[in-house]
Amino acid sequence: MLKQEIMGVHFDNVTMDEALEIGCRLMEEPGSHYVVTPNSEIVYACREQPALTGVLNGASLVLPDGIGVVYASRILKTPLKQKVAGIEFGTAMLERAAQRGWTVYLLGSKPGVAEEAGRRLCQQFPGLRIVGTADGYFKEDGPVVEKIAAVHPDLLFVCLGAPKQEYWMEKNAEATGAKLLLGLGGSLDIYSGSSQRAPDIWVKLGLEWAYRLVKEPWRIKRQTNLPKFLFSAIRLRISGNKSPSQQ
Ligand code: UDP
């Protein structure tokens, strides 16, 4: 599968259907695999955290979640086919889990959120087997990893926010015994109804970030990284598209 490098991060250049095909194939392979869905904030954060680049590139599937990454890929003349929103990928995998009998574990968010998300998802996808939930505010990884390993789920949602969830997956994937781990930020908040995704029209116009800013104005500091990210893509393009480490 073709990879496109955006500022050191090797994205899979796939459509949603292709991403799902790979996700399902990974479920059949031995060992544990993890999926990351970096947006521009996270790619930008890699500039100051080289270890994070390694963690992202160590994933079996790297999906461009966010229109900023797609714009940067065009600026850099390494265009990605499309944005592949992590939450949409996760929902489509849950649909397949219900059809194929895969077991699912939901980890992350504030206490009670994963349980409510599980209840609602079971209504949405009859037959879905949620085998456990845990909140994302634990002090040590050990007890949580043991709890998950005891039920060795097929699919594990890791929703601890970025980049915490990416580091967590890289460190603990094998020990959980899960076949596929998905790092999906605030998805459980959305599945549980505690927060809302932008209406379709905002998403289609590539303005999901703006909707989020209106709803969660305290994200302004993080979001100022979007224009900085696009400017650095333009600078890279002018300097001959070398990744930051080559400059
Ligand atoms: N979260 C968590 N543990 C933590 C920090 C955050 O479970 O130690 C959860 C938080 O409750 C929220 C999600 O991680 O549900 C982060 O959501 P956000 O939309 O900010 O995701 P991001 O954009 O950071 O991926």
GROMACS .gro file of C-alpha atoms and ligand atoms in nm:
model
  272
    1MET     CA    1   0.000   0.000   0.000
    2LEU     CA    2   0.137   0.338  -0.102
    3LYS     CA    3   0.253   0.568   0.177
    4GLN     CA    4   0.271   0.948   0.149
    5GLU     CA    5   0.511   1.129   0.378
    6ILE     CA    6   0.389   1.452   0.534
    7MET     CA    7   0.655   1.615   0.753
    8GLY     CA    8   0.805   1.285   0.860
    9VAL     CA    9   0.474   1.103   0.918
   10HIS     CA   10   0.406   0.820   0.673
   11PHE     CA   11   0.034   0.828   0.595
   12ASP     CA   12  -0.148   0.546   0.418
   13ASN     CA   13  -0.285   0.694   0.099
   14VAL     CA   14  -0.623   0.521   0.112
   15THR     CA   15  -0.993   0.583   0.071
   16MET     CA   16  -1.227   0.493   0.356
   17ASP     CA   17  -1.317   0.162   0.184
   18GLU     CA   18  -0.951   0.073   0.142
   19ALA     CA   19  -0.879   0.162   0.506
   20LEU     CA   20  -1.163  -0.067   0.618
   21GLU     CA   21  -1.036  -0.348   0.400
   22ILE     CA   22  -0.692  -0.318   0.563
   23GLY     CA   23  -0.851  -0.291   0.910
   24CYS     CA   24  -1.043  -0.616   0.853
   25ARG     CA   25  -0.732  -0.788   0.716
   26LEU     CA   26  -0.533  -0.688   1.025
   27MET     CA   27  -0.796  -0.862   1.240
   28GLU     CA   28  -0.697  -1.189   1.073
   29GLU     CA   29  -0.322  -1.146   1.119
   30PRO     CA   30  -0.128  -1.277   1.420
   31GLY     CA   31  -0.022  -1.033   1.692
   32SER     CA   32  -0.158  -0.693   1.792
   33HIS     CA   33  -0.178  -0.397   1.558
   34TYR     CA   34  -0.267  -0.036   1.621
   35VAL     CA   35  -0.424   0.233   1.407
   36VAL     CA   36  -0.353   0.605   1.443
   37THR     CA   37  -0.550   0.893   1.293
   38PRO     CA   38  -0.326   1.200   1.319
   39ASN     CA   39  -0.465   1.545   1.245
   40SER     CA   40  -0.252   1.849   1.168
   41GLU     CA   41  -0.206   1.932   1.538
   42ILE     CA   42  -0.041   1.598   1.597
   43VAL     CA   43   0.178   1.610   1.287
   44TYR     CA   44   0.285   1.959   1.397
   45ALA     CA   45   0.356   1.831   1.749
   46CYS     CA   46   0.600   1.578   1.598
   47ARG     CA   47   0.840   1.865   1.529
   48GLU     CA   48   0.903   1.893   1.902
   49GLN     CA   49   0.859   1.526   1.985
   50PRO     CA   50   1.065   1.305   1.750
   51ALA     CA   51   0.959   1.000   1.955
   52LEU     CA   52   0.599   1.069   1.853
   53THR     CA   53   0.691   1.042   1.484
   54GLY     CA   54   0.828   0.693   1.559
   55VAL     CA   55   0.513   0.594   1.746
   56LEU     CA   56   0.290   0.713   1.459
   57ASN     CA   57   0.503   0.541   1.195
   58GLY     CA   58   0.499   0.221   1.401
   59ALA     CA   59   0.123   0.191   1.347
   60SER     CA   60  -0.015  -0.062   1.098
   61LEU     CA   61  -0.248   0.200   0.957
   62VAL     CA   62  -0.194   0.578   0.960
   63LEU     CA   63  -0.509   0.763   0.853
   64PRO     CA   64  -0.532   1.137   0.777
   65ASP     CA   65  -0.798   1.265   1.016
   66GLY     CA   66  -0.850   1.626   0.929
   67ILE     CA   67  -0.868   1.848   0.628
   68GLY     CA   68  -0.543   2.028   0.730
   69VAL     CA   69  -0.337   1.715   0.660
   70VAL     CA   70  -0.504   1.675   0.320
   71TYR     CA   71  -0.434   2.042   0.231
   72ALA     CA   72  -0.070   2.002   0.340
   73SER     CA   73  -0.038   1.689   0.126
   74ARG     CA   74  -0.151   1.892  -0.177
   75ILE     CA   75   0.083   2.180  -0.096
   76LEU     CA   76   0.370   1.931  -0.070
   77LYS     CA   77   0.274   1.767  -0.403
   78THR     CA   78   0.226   1.431  -0.232
   79PRO     CA   79  -0.156   1.441  -0.241
   80LEU     CA   80  -0.359   1.209  -0.022
   81LYS     CA   81  -0.674   1.063  -0.177
   82GLN     CA   82  -0.906   1.189   0.096
   83LYS     CA   83  -0.956   1.267   0.461
   84VAL     CA   84  -1.041   0.949   0.652
   85ALA     CA   85  -1.210   1.059   0.974
   86GLY     CA   86  -1.111   0.838   1.266
   87ILE     CA   87  -1.459   0.832   1.417
   88GLU     CA   88  -1.615   0.725   1.086
   89PHE     CA   89  -1.355   0.450   1.050
   90GLY     CA   90  -1.423   0.339   1.409
   91THR     CA   91  -1.801   0.332   1.356
   92ALA     CA   92  -1.766   0.128   1.037
   93MET     CA   93  -1.540  -0.119   1.221
   94LEU     CA   94  -1.805  -0.150   1.495
   95GLU     CA   95  -2.064  -0.232   1.231
   96ARG     CA   96  -1.837  -0.510   1.105
   97ALA     CA   97  -1.774  -0.625   1.463
   98ALA     CA   98  -2.148  -0.673   1.511
   99GLN     CA   99  -2.178  -0.863   1.183
  100ARG     CA  100  -1.875  -1.085   1.237
  101GLY     CA  101  -1.896  -1.143   1.613
  102TRP     CA  102  -1.575  -0.961   1.708
  103THR     CA  103  -1.561  -0.862   2.074
  104VAL     CA  104  -1.504  -0.497   2.163
  105TYR     CA  105  -1.355  -0.314   2.462
  106LEU     CA  106  -1.399   0.062   2.514
  107LEU     CA  107  -1.124   0.246   2.703
  108GLY     CA  108  -1.118   0.619   2.772
  109SER     CA  109  -1.309   0.936   2.865
  110LYS     CA  110  -1.451   1.032   3.199
  111PRO     CA  111  -1.606   0.771   3.431
  112GLY     CA  112  -1.940   0.645   3.299
  113VAL     CA  113  -1.891   0.769   2.942
  114ALA     CA  114  -1.757   0.441   2.796
  115GLU     CA  115  -2.049   0.246   2.956
  116GLU     CA  116  -2.306   0.484   2.809
  117ALA     CA  117  -2.129   0.474   2.471
  118GLY     CA  118  -2.143   0.092   2.489
  119ARG     CA  119  -2.516   0.095   2.567
  120ARG     CA  120  -2.593   0.324   2.276
  121LEU     CA  121  -2.368   0.135   2.035
  122CYS     CA  122  -2.540  -0.196   2.121
  123GLN     CA  123  -2.872  -0.033   2.029
  124GLN     CA  124  -2.729   0.100   1.705
  125PHE     CA  125  -2.559  -0.228   1.612
  126PRO     CA  126  -2.768  -0.522   1.734
  127GLY     CA  127  -2.547  -0.820   1.818
  128LEU     CA  128  -2.246  -0.604   1.910
  129ARG     CA  129  -2.047  -0.773   2.188
  130ILE     CA  130  -1.895  -0.514   2.425
  131VAL     CA  131  -1.687  -0.721   2.667
  132GLY     CA  132  -1.562  -0.439   2.888
  133THR     CA  133  -1.524  -0.068   2.950
  134ALA     CA  134  -1.287   0.147   3.157
  135ASP     CA  135  -1.247   0.520   3.200
  136GLY     CA  136  -0.932   0.698   3.085
  137TYR     CA  137  -0.828   0.858   3.414
  138PHE     CA  138  -0.611   0.583   3.566
  139LYS     CA  139  -0.274   0.640   3.733
  140GLU     CA  140  -0.091   0.327   3.623
  141ASP     CA  141  -0.123   0.126   3.305
  142GLY     CA  142  -0.070  -0.215   3.470
  143PRO     CA  143  -0.413  -0.279   3.628
  144VAL     CA  144  -0.601  -0.151   3.320
  145VAL     CA  145  -0.392  -0.360   3.083
  146GLU     CA  146  -0.453  -0.669   3.301
  147LYS     CA  147  -0.827  -0.603   3.304
  148ILE     CA  148  -0.831  -0.584   2.925
  149ALA     CA  149  -0.599  -0.883   2.879
  150ALA     CA  150  -0.833  -1.094   3.095
  151VAL     CA  151  -1.102  -1.068   2.826
  152HIS     CA  152  -0.859  -1.031   2.528
  153PRO     CA  153  -1.098  -0.834   2.306
  154ASP     CA  154  -1.072  -0.847   1.929
  155LEU     CA  155  -1.111  -0.470   1.893
  156LEU     CA  156  -0.994  -0.215   2.152
  157PHE     CA  157  -1.092   0.152   2.135
  158VAL     CA  158  -0.827   0.367   2.306
  159CYS     CA  159  -0.974   0.713   2.357
  160LEU     CA  160  -0.731   0.899   2.584
  161GLY     CA  161  -0.673   1.203   2.363
  162ALA     CA  162  -0.369   1.260   2.144
  163PRO     CA  163  -0.080   1.202   2.181
  164LYS     CA  164  -0.137   1.011   2.507
  165GLN     CA  165  -0.335   0.735   2.334
  166GLU     CA  166  -0.067   0.685   2.066
  167TYR     CA  167   0.211   0.639   2.323
  168TRP     CA  168  -0.019   0.413   2.525
  169MET     CA  169  -0.098   0.189   2.228
  170GLU     CA  170   0.264   0.156   2.121
  171LYS     CA  171   0.364   0.055   2.474
  172ASN     CA  172   0.073  -0.171   2.565
  173ALA     CA  173  -0.074  -0.314   2.244
  174GLU     CA  174   0.080  -0.662   2.274
  175ALA     CA  175   0.011  -0.690   2.648
  176THR     CA  176  -0.363  -0.622   2.602
  177GLY     CA  177  -0.396  -0.923   2.373
  178ALA     CA  178  -0.630  -0.721   2.149
  179LYS     CA  179  -0.601  -0.785   1.776
  180LEU     CA  180  -0.660  -0.428   1.670
  181LEU     CA  181  -0.635  -0.109   1.875
  182LEU     CA  182  -0.785   0.216   1.748
  183GLY     CA  183  -0.668   0.549   1.891
  184LEU     CA  184  -0.978   0.763   1.855
  185GLY     CA  185  -0.961   1.075   2.078
  186GLY     CA  186  -1.303   1.201   2.184
  187SER     CA  187  -1.507   0.935   2.000
  188LEU     CA  188  -1.659   0.784   2.315
  189ASP     CA  189  -1.786   1.130   2.415
  190ILE     CA  190  -1.967   1.142   2.081
  191TYR     CA  191  -2.102   0.783   2.093
  192SER     CA  192  -2.231   0.845   2.448
  193GLY     CA  193  -2.401   1.171   2.348
  194SER     CA  194  -2.191   1.381   2.588
  195SER     CA  195  -2.056   1.583   2.296
  196GLN     CA  196  -2.173   1.635   1.939
  197ARG     CA  197  -1.997   1.608   1.607
  198ALA     CA  198  -2.027   1.896   1.364
  199PRO     CA  199  -2.335   1.880   1.138
  200ASP     CA  200  -2.266   1.721   0.796
  201ILE     CA  201  -2.262   2.050   0.608
  202TRP     CA  202  -1.970   2.181   0.823
  203VAL     CA  203  -1.784   1.851   0.768
  204LYS     CA  204  -1.844   1.862   0.389
  205LEU     CA  205  -1.715   2.220   0.372
  206GLY     CA  206  -1.398   2.119   0.558
  207LEU     CA  207  -1.499   2.339   0.852
  208GLU     CA  208  -1.530   2.080   1.129
  209TRP     CA  209  -1.241   2.252   1.310
  210ALA     CA  210  -1.435   2.583   1.308
  211TYR     CA  211  -1.748   2.419   1.451
  212ARG     CA  212  -1.536   2.266   1.725
  213LEU     CA  213  -1.384   2.602   1.801
  214VAL     CA  214  -1.728   2.759   1.845
  215LYS     CA  215  -1.834   2.476   2.079
  216GLU     CA  216  -1.505   2.446   2.266
  217PRO     CA  217  -1.339   2.792   2.251
  218TRP     CA  218  -1.061   2.681   2.491
  219ARG     CA  219  -0.919   2.482   2.197
  220ILE     CA  220  -0.803   2.807   2.036
  221LYS     CA  221  -0.443   2.756   2.152
  222ARG     CA  222  -0.427   2.409   1.993
  223GLN     CA  223  -0.600   2.530   1.681
  224THR     CA  224  -0.356   2.811   1.611
  225ASN     CA  225  -0.130   2.523   1.514
  226LEU     CA  226  -0.340   2.465   1.200
  227PRO     CA  227  -0.226   2.783   1.016
  228LYS     CA  228   0.129   2.731   1.150
  229PHE     CA  229   0.119   2.378   1.014
  230LEU     CA  230   0.003   2.494   0.670
  231PHE     CA  231   0.270   2.768   0.662
  232SER     CA  232   0.539   2.516   0.741
  233ALA     CA  233   0.407   2.299   0.454
  234ILE     CA  234   0.441   2.599   0.224
  235ARG     CA  235   0.796   2.663   0.353
  236LEU     CA  236   0.885   2.298   0.293
  237ARG     CA  237   0.745   2.312  -0.057
  238ILE     CA  238   0.955   2.620  -0.135
  239SER     CA  239   1.267   2.455   0.007
  240GLY     CA  240   1.220   2.144  -0.206
  241ASN     CA  241   0.994   1.928   0.018
  242LYS     CA  242   1.255   1.800   0.258
  243SER     CA  243   1.121   1.662   0.582
  244PRO     CA  244   1.216   1.873   0.889
  245SER     CA  245   1.487   1.622   0.985
  246GLN     CA  246   1.658   1.671   0.646
  247GLN     CA  247   1.671   2.049   0.671
  248UDP     N1  248  -0.901   1.162   2.816
  248UDP     C1  249  -0.881   1.048   2.893
  248UDP     N2  250  -0.775   1.042   2.977
  248UDP     C2  251  -0.688   1.145   2.991
  248UDP     C3  252  -0.706   1.261   2.911
  248UDP     C4  253  -0.814   1.267   2.823
  248UDP     O1  254  -0.957   0.952   2.881
  248UDP     O2  255  -0.595   1.134   3.071
  248UDP     C5  256  -1.015   1.165   2.726
  248UDP     C6  257  -1.107   1.286   2.741
  248UDP     O3  258  -1.200   1.261   2.844
  248UDP     C7  259  -1.171   1.293   2.605
  248UDP     C8  260  -1.061   1.241   2.512
  248UDP     O4  261  -0.966   1.177   2.595
  248UDP     O5  262  -1.279   1.203   2.599
  248UDP     C9  263  -0.989   1.352   2.435
  248UDP     O6  264  -1.078   1.410   2.352
  248UDP     P1  265  -1.035   1.515   2.243
  248UDP     O7  266  -1.156   1.539   2.163
  248UDP     O8  267  -0.966   1.631   2.308
  248UDP     O9  268  -0.933   1.429   2.157
  248UDP     P2  269  -0.806   1.473   2.080
  248UDP    O10  270  -0.847   1.586   1.990
  248UDP    O11  271  -0.705   1.513   2.183
  248UDP    O12  272  -0.767   1.349   2.008
   0.00000   0.00000   0.00000
